[in-house]
mmCIF file of C-alpha atoms in Angstrom:
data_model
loop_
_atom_site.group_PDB
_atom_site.id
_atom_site.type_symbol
_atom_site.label_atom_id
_atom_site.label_comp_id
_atom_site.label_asym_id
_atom_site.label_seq_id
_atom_site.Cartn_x
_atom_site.Cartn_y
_atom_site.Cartn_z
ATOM 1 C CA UNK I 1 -12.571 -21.388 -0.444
ATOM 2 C CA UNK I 2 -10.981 -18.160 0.937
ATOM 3 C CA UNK I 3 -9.874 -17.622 -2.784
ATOM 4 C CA UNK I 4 -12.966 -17.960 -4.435
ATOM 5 C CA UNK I 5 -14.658 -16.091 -1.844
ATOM 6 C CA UNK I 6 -12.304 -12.797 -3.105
ATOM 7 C CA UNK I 7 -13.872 -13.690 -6.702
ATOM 8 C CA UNK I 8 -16.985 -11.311 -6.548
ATOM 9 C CA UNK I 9 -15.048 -8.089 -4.945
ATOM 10 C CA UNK I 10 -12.114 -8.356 -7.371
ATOM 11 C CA UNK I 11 -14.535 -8.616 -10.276
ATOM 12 C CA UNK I 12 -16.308 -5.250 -8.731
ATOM 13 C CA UNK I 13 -13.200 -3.117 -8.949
ATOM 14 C CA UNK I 14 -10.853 -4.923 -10.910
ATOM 15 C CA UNK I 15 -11.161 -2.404 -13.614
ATOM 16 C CA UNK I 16 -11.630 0.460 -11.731
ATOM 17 C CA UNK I 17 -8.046 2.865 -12.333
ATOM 18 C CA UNK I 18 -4.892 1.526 -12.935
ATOM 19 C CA UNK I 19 -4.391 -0.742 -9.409
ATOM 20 C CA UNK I 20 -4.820 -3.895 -11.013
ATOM 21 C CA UNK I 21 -1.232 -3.385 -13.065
ATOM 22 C CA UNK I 22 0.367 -1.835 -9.855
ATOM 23 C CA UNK I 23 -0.809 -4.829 -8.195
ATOM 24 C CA UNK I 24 0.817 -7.147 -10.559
ATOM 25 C CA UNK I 25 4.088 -5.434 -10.064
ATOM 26 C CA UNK I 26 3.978 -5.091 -6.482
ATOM 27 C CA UNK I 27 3.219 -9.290 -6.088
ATOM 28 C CA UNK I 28 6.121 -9.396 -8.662
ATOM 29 C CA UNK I 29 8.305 -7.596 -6.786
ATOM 30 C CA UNK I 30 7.631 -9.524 -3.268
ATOM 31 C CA UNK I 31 8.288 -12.779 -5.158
ATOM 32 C CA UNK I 32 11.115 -11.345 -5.907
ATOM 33 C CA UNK I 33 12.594 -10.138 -2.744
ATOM 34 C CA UNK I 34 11.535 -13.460 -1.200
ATOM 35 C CA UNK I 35 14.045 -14.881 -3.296
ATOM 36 C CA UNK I 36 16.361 -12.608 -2.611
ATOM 37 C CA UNK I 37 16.817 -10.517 -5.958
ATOM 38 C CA UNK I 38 16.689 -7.271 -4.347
ATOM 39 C CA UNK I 39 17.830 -5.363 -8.036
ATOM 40 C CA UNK I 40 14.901 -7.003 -9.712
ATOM 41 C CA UNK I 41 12.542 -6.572 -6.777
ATOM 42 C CA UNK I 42 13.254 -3.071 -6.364
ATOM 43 C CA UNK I 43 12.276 -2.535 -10.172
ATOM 44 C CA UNK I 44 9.305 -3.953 -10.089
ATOM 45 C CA UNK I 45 8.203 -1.928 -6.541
ATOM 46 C CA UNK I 46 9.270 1.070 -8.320
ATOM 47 C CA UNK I 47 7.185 0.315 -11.858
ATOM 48 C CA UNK I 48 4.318 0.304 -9.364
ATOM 49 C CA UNK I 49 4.662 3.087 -7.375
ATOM 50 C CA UNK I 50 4.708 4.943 -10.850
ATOM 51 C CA UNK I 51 1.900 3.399 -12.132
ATOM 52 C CA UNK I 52 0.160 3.921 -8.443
ATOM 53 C CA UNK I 53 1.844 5.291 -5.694
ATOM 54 C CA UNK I 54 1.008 2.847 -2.771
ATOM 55 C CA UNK I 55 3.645 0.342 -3.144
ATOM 56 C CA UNK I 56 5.790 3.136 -2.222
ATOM 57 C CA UNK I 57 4.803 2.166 1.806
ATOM 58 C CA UNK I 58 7.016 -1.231 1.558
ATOM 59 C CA UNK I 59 10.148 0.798 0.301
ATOM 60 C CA UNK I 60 11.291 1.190 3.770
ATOM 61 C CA UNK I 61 10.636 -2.270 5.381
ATOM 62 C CA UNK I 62 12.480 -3.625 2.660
ATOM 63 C CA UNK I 63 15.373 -1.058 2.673
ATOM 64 C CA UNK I 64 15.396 -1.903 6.762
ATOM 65 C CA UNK I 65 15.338 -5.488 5.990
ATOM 66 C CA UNK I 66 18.196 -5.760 3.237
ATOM 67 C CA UNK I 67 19.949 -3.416 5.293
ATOM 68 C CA UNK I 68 19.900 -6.319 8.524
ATOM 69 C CA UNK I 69 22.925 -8.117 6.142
ATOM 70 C CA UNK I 70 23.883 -5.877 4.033
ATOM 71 C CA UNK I 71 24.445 -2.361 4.171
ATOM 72 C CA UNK I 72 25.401 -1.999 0.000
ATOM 73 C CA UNK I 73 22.709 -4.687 -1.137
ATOM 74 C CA UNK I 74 20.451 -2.132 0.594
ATOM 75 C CA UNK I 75 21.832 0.893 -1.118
ATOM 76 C CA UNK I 76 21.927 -0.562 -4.151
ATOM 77 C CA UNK I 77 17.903 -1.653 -3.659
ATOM 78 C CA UNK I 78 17.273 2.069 -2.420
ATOM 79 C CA UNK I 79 19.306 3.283 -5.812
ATOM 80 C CA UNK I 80 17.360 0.729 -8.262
ATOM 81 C CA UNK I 81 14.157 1.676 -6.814
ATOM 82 C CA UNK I 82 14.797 5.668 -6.710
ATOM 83 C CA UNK I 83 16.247 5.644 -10.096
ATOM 84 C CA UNK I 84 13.444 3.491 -12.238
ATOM 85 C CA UNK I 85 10.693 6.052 -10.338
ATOM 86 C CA UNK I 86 12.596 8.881 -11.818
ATOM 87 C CA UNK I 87 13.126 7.564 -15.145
ATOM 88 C CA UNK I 88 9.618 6.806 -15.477
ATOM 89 C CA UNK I 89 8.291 10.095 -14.097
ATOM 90 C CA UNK I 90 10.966 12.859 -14.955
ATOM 91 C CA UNK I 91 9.741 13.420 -18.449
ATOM 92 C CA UNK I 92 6.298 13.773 -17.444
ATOM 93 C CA UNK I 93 6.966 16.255 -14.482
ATOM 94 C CA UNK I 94 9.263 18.193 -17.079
ATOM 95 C CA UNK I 95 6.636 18.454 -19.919
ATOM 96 C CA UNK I 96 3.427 18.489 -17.935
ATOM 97 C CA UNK I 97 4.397 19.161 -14.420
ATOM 98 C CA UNK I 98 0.850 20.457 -13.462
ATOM 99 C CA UNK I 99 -0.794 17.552 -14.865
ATOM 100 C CA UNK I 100 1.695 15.258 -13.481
ATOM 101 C CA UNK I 101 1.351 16.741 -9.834
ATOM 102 C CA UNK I 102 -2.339 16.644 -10.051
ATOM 103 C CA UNK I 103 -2.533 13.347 -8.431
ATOM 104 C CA UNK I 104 -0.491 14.718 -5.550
ATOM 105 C CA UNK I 105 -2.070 17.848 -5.345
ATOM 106 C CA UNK I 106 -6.177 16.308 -5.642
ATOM 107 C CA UNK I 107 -5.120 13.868 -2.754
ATOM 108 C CA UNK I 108 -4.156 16.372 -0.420
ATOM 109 C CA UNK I 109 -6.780 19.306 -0.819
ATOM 110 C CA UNK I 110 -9.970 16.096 -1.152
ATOM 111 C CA UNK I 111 -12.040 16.314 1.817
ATOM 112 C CA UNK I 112 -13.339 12.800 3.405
ATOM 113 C CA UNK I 113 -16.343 11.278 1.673
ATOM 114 C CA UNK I 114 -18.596 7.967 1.998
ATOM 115 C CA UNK I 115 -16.891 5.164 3.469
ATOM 116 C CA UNK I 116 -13.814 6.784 5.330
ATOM 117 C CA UNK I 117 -13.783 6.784 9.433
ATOM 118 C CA UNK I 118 -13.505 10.622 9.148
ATOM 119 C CA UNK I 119 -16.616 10.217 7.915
ATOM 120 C CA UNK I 120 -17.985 7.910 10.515
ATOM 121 C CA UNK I 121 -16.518 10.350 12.964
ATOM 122 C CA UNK I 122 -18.676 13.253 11.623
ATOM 123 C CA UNK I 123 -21.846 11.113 11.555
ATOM 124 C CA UNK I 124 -21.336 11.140 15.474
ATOM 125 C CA UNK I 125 -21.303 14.427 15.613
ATOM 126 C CA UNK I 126 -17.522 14.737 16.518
ATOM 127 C CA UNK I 127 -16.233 17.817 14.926
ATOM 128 C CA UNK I 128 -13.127 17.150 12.281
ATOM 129 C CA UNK I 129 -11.136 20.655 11.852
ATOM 130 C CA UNK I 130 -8.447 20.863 8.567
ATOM 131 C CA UNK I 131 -8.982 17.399 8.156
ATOM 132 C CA UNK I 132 -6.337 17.922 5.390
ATOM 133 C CA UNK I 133 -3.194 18.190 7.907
ATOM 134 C CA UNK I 134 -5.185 15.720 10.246
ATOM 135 C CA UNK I 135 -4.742 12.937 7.447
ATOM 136 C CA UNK I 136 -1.616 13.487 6.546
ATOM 137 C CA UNK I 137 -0.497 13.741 10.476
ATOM 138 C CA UNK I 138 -2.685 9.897 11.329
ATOM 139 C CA UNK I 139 -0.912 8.925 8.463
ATOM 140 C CA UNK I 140 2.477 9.386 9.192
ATOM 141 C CA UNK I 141 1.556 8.189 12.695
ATOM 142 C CA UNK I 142 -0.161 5.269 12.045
ATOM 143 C CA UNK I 143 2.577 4.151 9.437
ATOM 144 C CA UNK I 144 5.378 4.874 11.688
ATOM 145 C CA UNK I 145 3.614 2.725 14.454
ATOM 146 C CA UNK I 146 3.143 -0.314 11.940
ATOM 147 C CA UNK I 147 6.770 0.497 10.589
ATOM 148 C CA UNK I 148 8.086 0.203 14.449
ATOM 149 C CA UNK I 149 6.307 -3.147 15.190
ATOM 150 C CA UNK I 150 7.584 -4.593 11.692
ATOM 151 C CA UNK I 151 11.037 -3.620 12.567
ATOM 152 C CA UNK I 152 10.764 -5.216 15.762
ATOM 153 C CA UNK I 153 10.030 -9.151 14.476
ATOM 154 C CA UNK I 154 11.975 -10.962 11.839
ATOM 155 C CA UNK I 155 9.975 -11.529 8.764
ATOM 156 C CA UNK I 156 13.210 -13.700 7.025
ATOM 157 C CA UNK I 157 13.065 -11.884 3.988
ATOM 158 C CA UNK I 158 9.299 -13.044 3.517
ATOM 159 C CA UNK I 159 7.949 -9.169 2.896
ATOM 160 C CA UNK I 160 4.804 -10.498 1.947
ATOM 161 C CA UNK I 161 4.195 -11.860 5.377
ATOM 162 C CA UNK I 162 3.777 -7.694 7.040
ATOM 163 C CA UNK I 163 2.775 -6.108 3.466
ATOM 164 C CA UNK I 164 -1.132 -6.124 4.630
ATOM 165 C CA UNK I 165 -0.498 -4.166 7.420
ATOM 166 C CA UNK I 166 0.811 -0.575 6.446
ATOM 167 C CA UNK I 167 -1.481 -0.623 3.655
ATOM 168 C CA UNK I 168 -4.675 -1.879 5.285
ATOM 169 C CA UNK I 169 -3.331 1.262 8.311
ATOM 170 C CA UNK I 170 -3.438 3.452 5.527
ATOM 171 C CA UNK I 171 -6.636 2.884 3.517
ATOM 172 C CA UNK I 172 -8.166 2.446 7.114
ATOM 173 C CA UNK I 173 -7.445 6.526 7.672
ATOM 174 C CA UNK I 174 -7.549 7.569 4.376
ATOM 175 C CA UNK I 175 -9.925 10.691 3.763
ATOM 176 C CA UNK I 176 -11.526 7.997 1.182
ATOM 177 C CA UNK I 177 -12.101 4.079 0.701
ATOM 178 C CA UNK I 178 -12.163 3.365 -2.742
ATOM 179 C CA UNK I 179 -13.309 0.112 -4.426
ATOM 180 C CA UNK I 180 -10.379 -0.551 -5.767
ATOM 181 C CA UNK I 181 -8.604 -0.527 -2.128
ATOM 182 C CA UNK I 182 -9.929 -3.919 -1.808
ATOM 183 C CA UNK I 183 -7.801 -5.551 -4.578
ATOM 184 C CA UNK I 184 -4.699 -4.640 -2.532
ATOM 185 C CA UNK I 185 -6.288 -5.640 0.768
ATOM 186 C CA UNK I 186 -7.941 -9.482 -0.785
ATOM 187 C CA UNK I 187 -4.748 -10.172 -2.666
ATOM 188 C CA UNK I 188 -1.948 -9.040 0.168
ATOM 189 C CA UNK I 189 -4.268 -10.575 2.853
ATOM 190 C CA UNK I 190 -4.415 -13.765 0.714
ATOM 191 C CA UNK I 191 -0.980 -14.347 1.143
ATOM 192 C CA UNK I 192 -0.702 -14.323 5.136
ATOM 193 C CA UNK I 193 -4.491 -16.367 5.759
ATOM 194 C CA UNK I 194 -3.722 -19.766 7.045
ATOM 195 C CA UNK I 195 -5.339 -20.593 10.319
ATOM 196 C CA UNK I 196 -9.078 -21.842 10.071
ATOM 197 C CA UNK I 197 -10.245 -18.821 12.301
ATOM 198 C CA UNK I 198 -8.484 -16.291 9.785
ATOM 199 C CA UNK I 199 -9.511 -18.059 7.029
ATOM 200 C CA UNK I 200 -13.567 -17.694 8.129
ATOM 201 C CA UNK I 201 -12.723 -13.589 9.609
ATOM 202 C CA UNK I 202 -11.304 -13.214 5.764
ATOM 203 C CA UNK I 203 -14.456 -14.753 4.219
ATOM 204 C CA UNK I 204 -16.635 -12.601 6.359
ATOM 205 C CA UNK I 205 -15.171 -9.531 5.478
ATOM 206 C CA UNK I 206 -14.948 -10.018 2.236
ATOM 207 C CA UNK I 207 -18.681 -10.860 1.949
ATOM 208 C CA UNK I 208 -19.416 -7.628 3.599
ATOM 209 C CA UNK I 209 -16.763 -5.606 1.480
ATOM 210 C CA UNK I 210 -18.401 -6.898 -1.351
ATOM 211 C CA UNK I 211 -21.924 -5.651 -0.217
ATOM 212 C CA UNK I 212 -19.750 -2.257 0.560
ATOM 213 C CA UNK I 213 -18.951 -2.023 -3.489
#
């Protein structure tokens, strides 16, 4: 039920930039690591952090996690994944590097909009100064925090079991919430829902994330 309950917000954005692919390689690559093909795994995070940047947040829980039994497994992962980015990217950056930075560059300089807690802050009259440098520093923050907690608990190689949580961290201070930020949030939530009471919390919010889109 909790899957079909996804169906209506995934149809809503589905088609909405290039996440759906990115998605695809990012469940890819946590199959992947699960069973322990770090080379292949790191690939596949690396095809979609070029086609969208935000499976670039597990890169370091993975690294960490390889790294917990082996030191050159984890180098090599860190290697694969670096590479493949660059192959993928250098040519563009080298013919077109302002339209290849663009992304970068729009992301940073966007003020907050509908749907973003900066902008709940500022309909309570609380006053939000460079909220530029503010992002990026309750990013970091917020990501290191998550990071610190995952590193603390053993997730046995299961990367899919702590991928919701720097993401939905992220998106949650982002200076916007897109549609499409649901796709990543259903589909990596999907995979960690198993008790009755997170099963109903799941449904709930994605009945009211689908009155949201």
């Amino acid at each position: 039920s909790d899957v079909c309950s996804s169906d209506l917000p995934i149809a809503l954005s589905m088609f909405i930039n290039w996440d759906l692919l990115a998605i695809l390689c990012l469940c890819i690559s946590l199959f992947l690591f699960s069973r322990k093909k770090y080379n292949f795994s790191a690939i596949f995070l690396a095809i979609g952090t070029a086609v969208k940047f935000f499976p670039i947040l597990l890169l370091i829980p993975a690294f960490v996690e390889i790294r917990k039994l082996n030191k050159r497994k984890a180098n090599y992962f860190a290697f694969n994944f670096i590479f493949i980015w660059t192959v993928i990217n250098l040519p563009f950056a080298l013919t077109n590097f302002s339209g290849w930075s663009y992304f970068f560059r729009f992301n940073f300089n966007r003020n907050y909009s509908y749907g973003s807690i900066w902008e709940l802050i500022n309909i309570f009259g609380i006053p939000i100064f460079n909220i530029n440098l503010l992002n990026t520093f309750s990013a970091f923050l917020t990501l290191f925090l998550i990071y610190f907690f995952i590193f603390k608990i053993n997730f046995h190689h299961k990367l899919f079991t702590v991928a919701f949580y720097p993401f939905s961290l992220f998106f949650i201070f982002n200076k916007v919430y897109s549609p499409q930020y649901s796709l990543w949030l259903i589909v990596l939530s999907s995979l960690i829902v198993k008790k009755r009471a997170e099963i109903i919390f799941y449904i709930v919010w994605v009945f009211f994330d689908s009155i949201y889109q």
